[in-house]
Amino acid sequence: MTLFASLTDAAYALVRPIVHATDGEAAHNLTLAALEPLPRARAALTSPILETRVAGLTFPNPVGLAPGFDKDARAAAVMPRFGFGFVEVGTLTPLPQEGNPRPRLFRLVEDGAVINRMGFNNGGQAAVAERIVKLRACGIAVPLGINIGANKDSADRIADYAKGTAAMAPLADYLTVNISSPNTPGLRALQDKGALEALLDAVAAAQPADAAKPVFLKVAPDLEPADIDDLVTVALDKGLAALIVSNTTIARPILRSRHAEEAGGLSGAPLHDLALQRLKDFRAASGGGIPLIGVGGIANAEQAWARIRAGASLVQIYSAMVFAGPGLAARIARGLEDLAVRDGFTHVADAVGVGAE
C-alpha cells in the first residue's frame, strides 16, 4: 500500500462521521474539490506480479476506478496516488446534462450500499475533452478509459454513441459503451441483440481511422440467460475488446436502511453475489473468448481475487470506498499480490478463470 493512500485513509477515518452526516452528493462534490488540486501521480502501484495486459494495453495493476466517481475527469491524474491501476471517467454524453432531480444519491450505511439515480449528469463531451487534453499534456500514470452514453432526450441514441466515439476515442486508452444504466429510461433496451448490433456498427464506423481504440461494453446484472448468450454472441461477432460485468442493479434484496426503497441502481455489498454470478455466467457463455472486467460489491482483496479466479482480467471499485476509504485500491492491489503468491501464481493474470475451468 502506498504511503499516500495510508495517510489519506487515516485522515478519512477521522472525518468519515462528518462526511456521512452530509448529503451524499454534496459530500461527493466536496471530495472531488479536495482531490482536484492535488499533484498528479507520477508513477503507478505495480510489480511484475500485478502487471496485466488486456486489449493490447498494459495495466500496472488490475484494480481500476469505476466510472461515476469522476464523471468529468477532474481528478483522473490524481487517482493513481491511491493505488489505482487504471481510471475510467464518465459517463459522458454529447451535450451537457443536469441529470435527474435531487436528491438522487443515497448511502445505505447499514447495508454497505449506495443507491443512485443520477441520470448521466455531466458537463458534456466537449468541455471534458478540453480537460483531458490538458491532463494528457502533463501525463497520466495509468490507462484512462472514457465511458460514453446518450443524452436522455436524444432523438437518436445510437447517433449519440457514434458522436461520443468520434469525440472521445482520440483522447482515450479505451472506450466503454454504457448501455446498462437503469437511470436513463429505455437505455437498457439497447442490450437487445438487434439494437446492440446496430449500435456497435455505428461505434465502429465512427472510430477515427488514425486513433481507433479498444471498445468495452458495460452490461447490466439484471439479465436472463438468453440475454447473456446474445450479448456474448454479438460481442464476439463485433470484435469487442472486453465486457464489463456489471452495472448497478434494479433488484432489491433484503436491506435494512431507511433508503432501501429509493428508486435507482443499487451498488455496494448487496450487489456482490449477483455481480459475481453474472461474471461466472459470462465466462461460461464466452468460454474465455473475450476478456471480462469484474465490478460490483468488491470491498477487499479476497473478493477481487475470487472475481479474477472466476474469469475477470481486471476489476473496478467505487461504492466500497465510501465506507472503506480512498486507500482501498492500494490495499486490494497489494492483497492480490499476496494471494497470487500464496496460491502459487507468478502473475495475477495467470489466475484468470482458473476457478471456472
XYZ file of C-alpha atoms in Angstrom:
357
model
C 0.000 0.000 0.000
C 1.296 3.470 -0.858
C 2.218 5.799 1.998
C -0.011 8.477 0.484
C -3.012 6.138 0.462
C -2.296 5.013 4.012
C -2.102 8.583 5.331
C -5.257 9.521 3.447
C -7.116 6.561 4.928
C -6.110 7.656 8.412
C -7.411 11.142 7.731
C -10.609 9.737 6.218
C -11.281 7.661 9.344
C -11.289 10.888 11.349
C -13.626 12.824 9.068
C -15.904 9.974 7.986
C -18.579 10.694 10.644
C -18.796 14.254 9.345
C -18.815 13.133 5.718
C -21.567 10.598 6.368
C -23.641 13.237 8.121
C -23.639 15.246 4.890
C -25.870 14.683 1.877
C -24.275 12.015 -0.302
C -23.947 14.116 -3.429
C -22.684 17.163 -1.544
C -20.044 15.033 0.168
C -19.010 13.575 -3.167
C -18.617 17.023 -4.709
C -16.541 18.165 -1.738
C -14.318 15.118 -2.154
C -13.660 15.926 -5.806
C -12.977 19.557 -4.932
C -10.360 18.384 -2.413
C -8.760 15.942 -4.873
C -8.628 18.178 -7.930
C -5.759 20.464 -6.829
C -3.515 17.621 -5.641
C -0.371 16.952 -7.699
C -0.787 14.316 -10.361
C 0.606 10.848 -9.746
C 3.973 10.378 -11.411
C 4.005 6.594 -11.045
C 1.583 3.745 -10.507
C 1.443 0.997 -7.917
C 2.784 -2.013 -9.770
C 5.004 -5.084 -9.709
C 5.826 -7.962 -12.063
C 3.122 -9.985 -10.296
C 0.443 -7.313 -10.687
C 1.094 -6.022 -14.202
C -1.678 -7.143 -16.566
C -2.276 -6.823 -20.308
C -5.784 -6.556 -21.730
C -6.862 -5.371 -25.188
C -3.291 -4.509 -26.094
C -2.960 -2.191 -23.082
C -0.646 -2.582 -20.106
C -2.298 -2.075 -16.720
C 0.186 -1.540 -13.853
C -2.188 -3.440 -11.595
C -5.666 -4.863 -12.207
C -7.614 -2.606 -9.794
C -9.449 0.218 -11.542
C -11.646 3.148 -10.578
C -15.167 2.603 -11.884
C -16.926 5.435 -13.732
C -19.307 7.639 -11.807
C -16.763 8.725 -9.232
C -15.005 11.166 -11.553
C -17.530 11.834 -14.295
C -15.847 14.955 -15.664
C -12.194 13.869 -15.329
C -11.461 16.345 -12.565
C -9.203 14.012 -10.556
C -8.206 11.349 -13.078
C -4.489 12.125 -12.930
C -4.546 12.109 -9.113
C -6.273 8.773 -8.502
C -3.225 6.548 -9.176
C -1.817 8.050 -5.958
C -4.400 5.908 -4.162
C -3.236 2.704 -5.826
C -5.450 2.509 -8.900
C -4.019 0.683 -11.900
C -6.425 2.367 -14.304
C -9.105 5.045 -14.197
C -12.392 5.249 -16.083
C -14.167 8.616 -16.305
C -17.744 9.416 -17.317
C -20.390 8.594 -18.233
C -20.090 11.442 -20.748
C -22.874 12.476 -23.116
C -22.589 14.604 -26.278
C -24.388 17.541 -24.647
C -24.102 18.717 -21.032
C -26.798 17.205 -18.854
C -28.107 18.083 -15.407
C -29.325 14.582 -14.665
C -32.302 13.640 -12.539
C -33.810 15.823 -9.785
C -32.136 15.809 -6.367
C -31.866 14.043 -4.011
C -30.523 11.265 -6.215
C -27.652 9.671 -4.271
C -28.239 7.747 -1.046
C -25.875 5.984 1.366
C -27.273 2.819 2.899
C -24.767 2.693 5.741
C -26.301 -0.321 7.484
C -26.027 -2.283 4.251
C -22.673 -1.030 2.982
C -24.524 0.070 -0.126
C -25.375 3.040 -2.320
C -28.461 3.771 -4.397
C -28.129 6.338 -7.147
C -30.401 7.719 -9.814
C -28.017 10.377 -11.075
C -29.088 10.165 -14.714
C -25.778 10.746 -16.536
C -25.185 14.192 -15.044
C -22.008 15.576 -16.671
C -20.520 18.642 -18.281
C -20.686 17.258 -21.807
C -18.016 15.736 -24.007
C -16.620 18.983 -25.443
C -15.865 20.516 -22.041
C -14.366 17.331 -20.633
C -12.320 16.792 -23.794
C -10.563 20.100 -23.136
C -9.732 18.962 -19.607
C -8.415 15.595 -20.789
C -6.197 17.256 -23.406
C -4.552 19.200 -20.571
C -4.238 16.035 -18.468
C -2.596 14.216 -21.353
C -0.121 17.045 -21.821
C 1.050 16.601 -18.217
C 0.826 12.819 -18.275
C -1.420 10.201 -16.668
C 0.343 7.349 -14.910
C -2.229 4.666 -15.808
C -4.553 3.783 -18.704
C -7.526 6.130 -19.000
C -10.908 4.773 -20.043
C -13.701 7.066 -21.214
C -17.270 5.895 -20.641
C -19.792 7.263 -23.164
C -23.579 7.414 -23.123
C -26.597 9.045 -24.743
C -28.450 12.172 -23.706
C -31.762 11.466 -22.019
C -33.801 13.494 -24.526
C -31.878 12.407 -27.615
C -33.988 11.566 -30.649
C -31.311 9.135 -31.862
C -29.359 7.440 -29.095
C -27.271 5.339 -31.451
C -26.133 8.553 -33.120
C -25.140 9.864 -29.678
C -22.819 6.903 -29.173
C -21.311 7.483 -32.599
C -20.716 11.143 -31.711
C -19.151 10.121 -28.416
C -16.854 7.671 -30.148
C -15.642 10.235 -32.673
C -15.102 12.885 -29.992
C -13.526 10.834 -27.215
C -11.624 7.973 -28.885
C -8.594 10.156 -29.713
C -8.274 11.015 -26.001
C -8.911 7.568 -24.508
C -6.862 4.445 -23.995
C -10.142 2.551 -24.243
C -13.804 3.468 -24.716
C -16.662 1.992 -22.698
C -20.104 1.895 -24.286
C -22.528 2.174 -21.387
C -25.980 0.855 -22.249
C -26.705 -0.609 -18.828
C -27.538 2.302 -16.542
C -31.039 1.926 -15.075
C -31.390 5.694 -14.645
C -31.939 6.741 -18.271
C -35.376 5.442 -19.360
C -35.181 2.922 -22.183
C -31.386 2.787 -22.290
C -31.145 -0.885 -21.370
C -33.251 -1.735 -24.442
C -30.022 -1.223 -26.405
C -28.841 -4.526 -24.893
C -31.330 -6.323 -27.172
C -29.477 -8.191 -29.907
C -30.654 -6.240 -32.945
C -30.297 -2.847 -31.308
C -26.868 -3.760 -29.943
C -25.624 -4.871 -33.364
C -26.744 -1.572 -34.896
C -25.164 0.385 -32.045
C -21.801 -1.356 -32.264
C -21.736 -0.986 -36.045
C -22.248 2.756 -35.589
C -19.498 2.910 -32.970
C -17.092 1.023 -35.229
C -17.884 3.306 -38.170
C -17.258 6.385 -36.005
C -13.808 5.272 -34.816
C -11.160 7.710 -36.098
C -9.086 5.917 -38.735
C -5.827 7.037 -37.135
C -6.940 6.756 -33.485
C -9.232 3.727 -33.170
C -9.343 2.450 -29.595
C -10.430 -0.791 -27.893
C -14.148 -0.797 -27.147
C -15.501 -2.279 -23.916
C -19.217 -2.877 -23.346
C -20.756 -2.398 -19.898
C -23.692 -4.720 -19.191
C -26.376 -4.923 -16.517
C -26.555 -7.649 -13.868
C -30.326 -7.951 -14.364
C -30.135 -10.299 -17.346
C -31.734 -13.601 -18.316
C -29.600 -16.497 -19.628
C -30.785 -15.892 -23.212
C -29.751 -12.238 -22.907
C -26.271 -13.274 -21.822
C -25.893 -15.669 -24.756
C -26.994 -12.959 -27.199
C -24.668 -10.369 -25.711
C -21.693 -12.700 -25.898
C -22.505 -13.655 -29.486
C -22.698 -10.029 -30.556
C -19.574 -9.086 -28.596
C -17.548 -11.808 -30.290
C -19.001 -11.111 -33.742
C -18.266 -7.393 -33.486
C -14.773 -7.845 -32.078
C -15.306 -6.067 -28.778
C -12.194 -5.842 -26.630
C -13.868 -6.638 -23.278
C -17.140 -6.878 -21.371
C -17.598 -5.040 -18.066
C -19.764 -7.132 -15.747
C -21.666 -5.344 -14.311
C -23.517 -2.107 -13.673
C -25.847 -1.391 -10.736
C -28.958 -3.492 -10.164
C -32.626 -2.578 -10.006
C -33.232 -5.653 -7.828
C -33.778 -5.134 -4.124
C -32.503 -7.863 -1.804
C -33.374 -7.537 1.876
C -31.949 -4.202 3.051
C -32.003 -2.536 6.461
C -31.548 1.124 5.585
C -34.420 3.618 5.552
C -33.360 4.397 1.979
C -33.941 0.812 0.838
C -36.972 1.661 -1.327
C -35.409 4.590 -3.155
C -35.543 4.230 -6.938
C -32.295 3.832 -8.849
C -29.377 1.475 -9.197
C -28.116 -0.396 -6.133
C -24.364 -0.891 -5.684
C -22.051 -1.948 -2.898
C -22.102 -5.046 -0.707
C -25.634 -6.280 -1.595
C -24.628 -6.423 -5.274
C -21.652 -8.714 -4.619
C -23.260 -12.137 -5.061
C -25.306 -11.159 -8.122
C -22.345 -9.498 -9.845
C -20.101 -12.487 -9.138
C -22.703 -14.875 -10.523
C -23.146 -12.784 -13.669
C -19.397 -12.817 -14.193
C -19.423 -16.599 -13.951
C -22.340 -16.699 -16.398
C -20.499 -14.546 -18.939
C -17.361 -16.625 -18.528
C -19.331 -19.799 -19.180
C -21.145 -18.301 -22.154
C -17.961 -16.948 -23.728
C -15.671 -19.842 -22.883
C -12.966 -17.326 -22.110
C -13.212 -15.928 -25.629
C -13.405 -12.309 -24.527
C -11.776 -10.539 -21.559
C -14.095 -9.721 -18.657
C -13.867 -6.916 -16.108
C -15.474 -7.657 -12.748
C -17.418 -4.907 -10.994
C -19.963 -4.815 -8.196
C -19.649 -5.227 -4.450
C -15.872 -5.701 -4.336
C -14.628 -4.461 -0.970
C -11.419 -6.384 -0.276
C -8.608 -8.347 -1.898
C -10.239 -11.729 -1.298
C -13.367 -10.661 -3.185
C -11.281 -9.244 -6.023
C -9.268 -12.475 -6.155
C -12.479 -14.504 -6.353
C -13.592 -12.349 -9.278
C -10.265 -12.931 -11.053
C -10.382 -16.681 -10.488
C -13.957 -16.642 -11.838
C -12.766 -15.078 -15.092
C -12.104 -11.346 -14.630
C -8.880 -9.989 -16.084
C -9.427 -6.676 -14.289
C -11.694 -5.388 -11.525
C -13.178 -1.989 -10.712
C -14.343 -0.436 -7.448
C -16.255 2.665 -6.376
C -19.023 2.288 -3.765
C -16.836 0.425 -1.265
C -14.594 3.485 -0.966
C -17.497 5.348 0.621
C -17.166 3.057 3.618
C -13.561 1.797 3.461
C -11.749 4.969 2.467
C -9.758 6.070 -0.589
C -6.799 3.769 0.105
C -8.897 0.700 -0.693
C -7.437 0.268 -4.185
C -3.904 0.054 -2.822
C -4.955 -2.454 -0.154
C -6.667 -4.624 -2.748
C -3.748 -4.473 -5.179
C -1.190 -5.454 -2.534
C -3.556 -8.116 -1.268
C -3.849 -9.575 -4.766
C -0.082 -9.786 -4.931
C -0.005 -11.737 -1.683
C -2.867 -14.016 -2.736
C -1.200 -14.819 -6.048
C 1.991 -15.829 -4.265
C 0.008 -17.843 -1.716
C -1.737 -19.789 -4.465
C 1.422 -20.405 -6.473
C 0.961 -17.961 -9.356
C 3.830 -15.975 -10.830
C 1.441 -13.354 -12.185
C -2.089 -12.376 -11.140
C -3.068 -12.767 -14.794
C -2.215 -16.465 -14.633
C -5.138 -16.985 -12.252
C -7.795 -15.545 -14.581
C -10.577 -18.113 -14.914
C -8.842 -20.948 -13.067
C -11.854 -21.345 -10.829
C -14.148 -21.607 -13.830
C -12.289 -24.440 -15.521
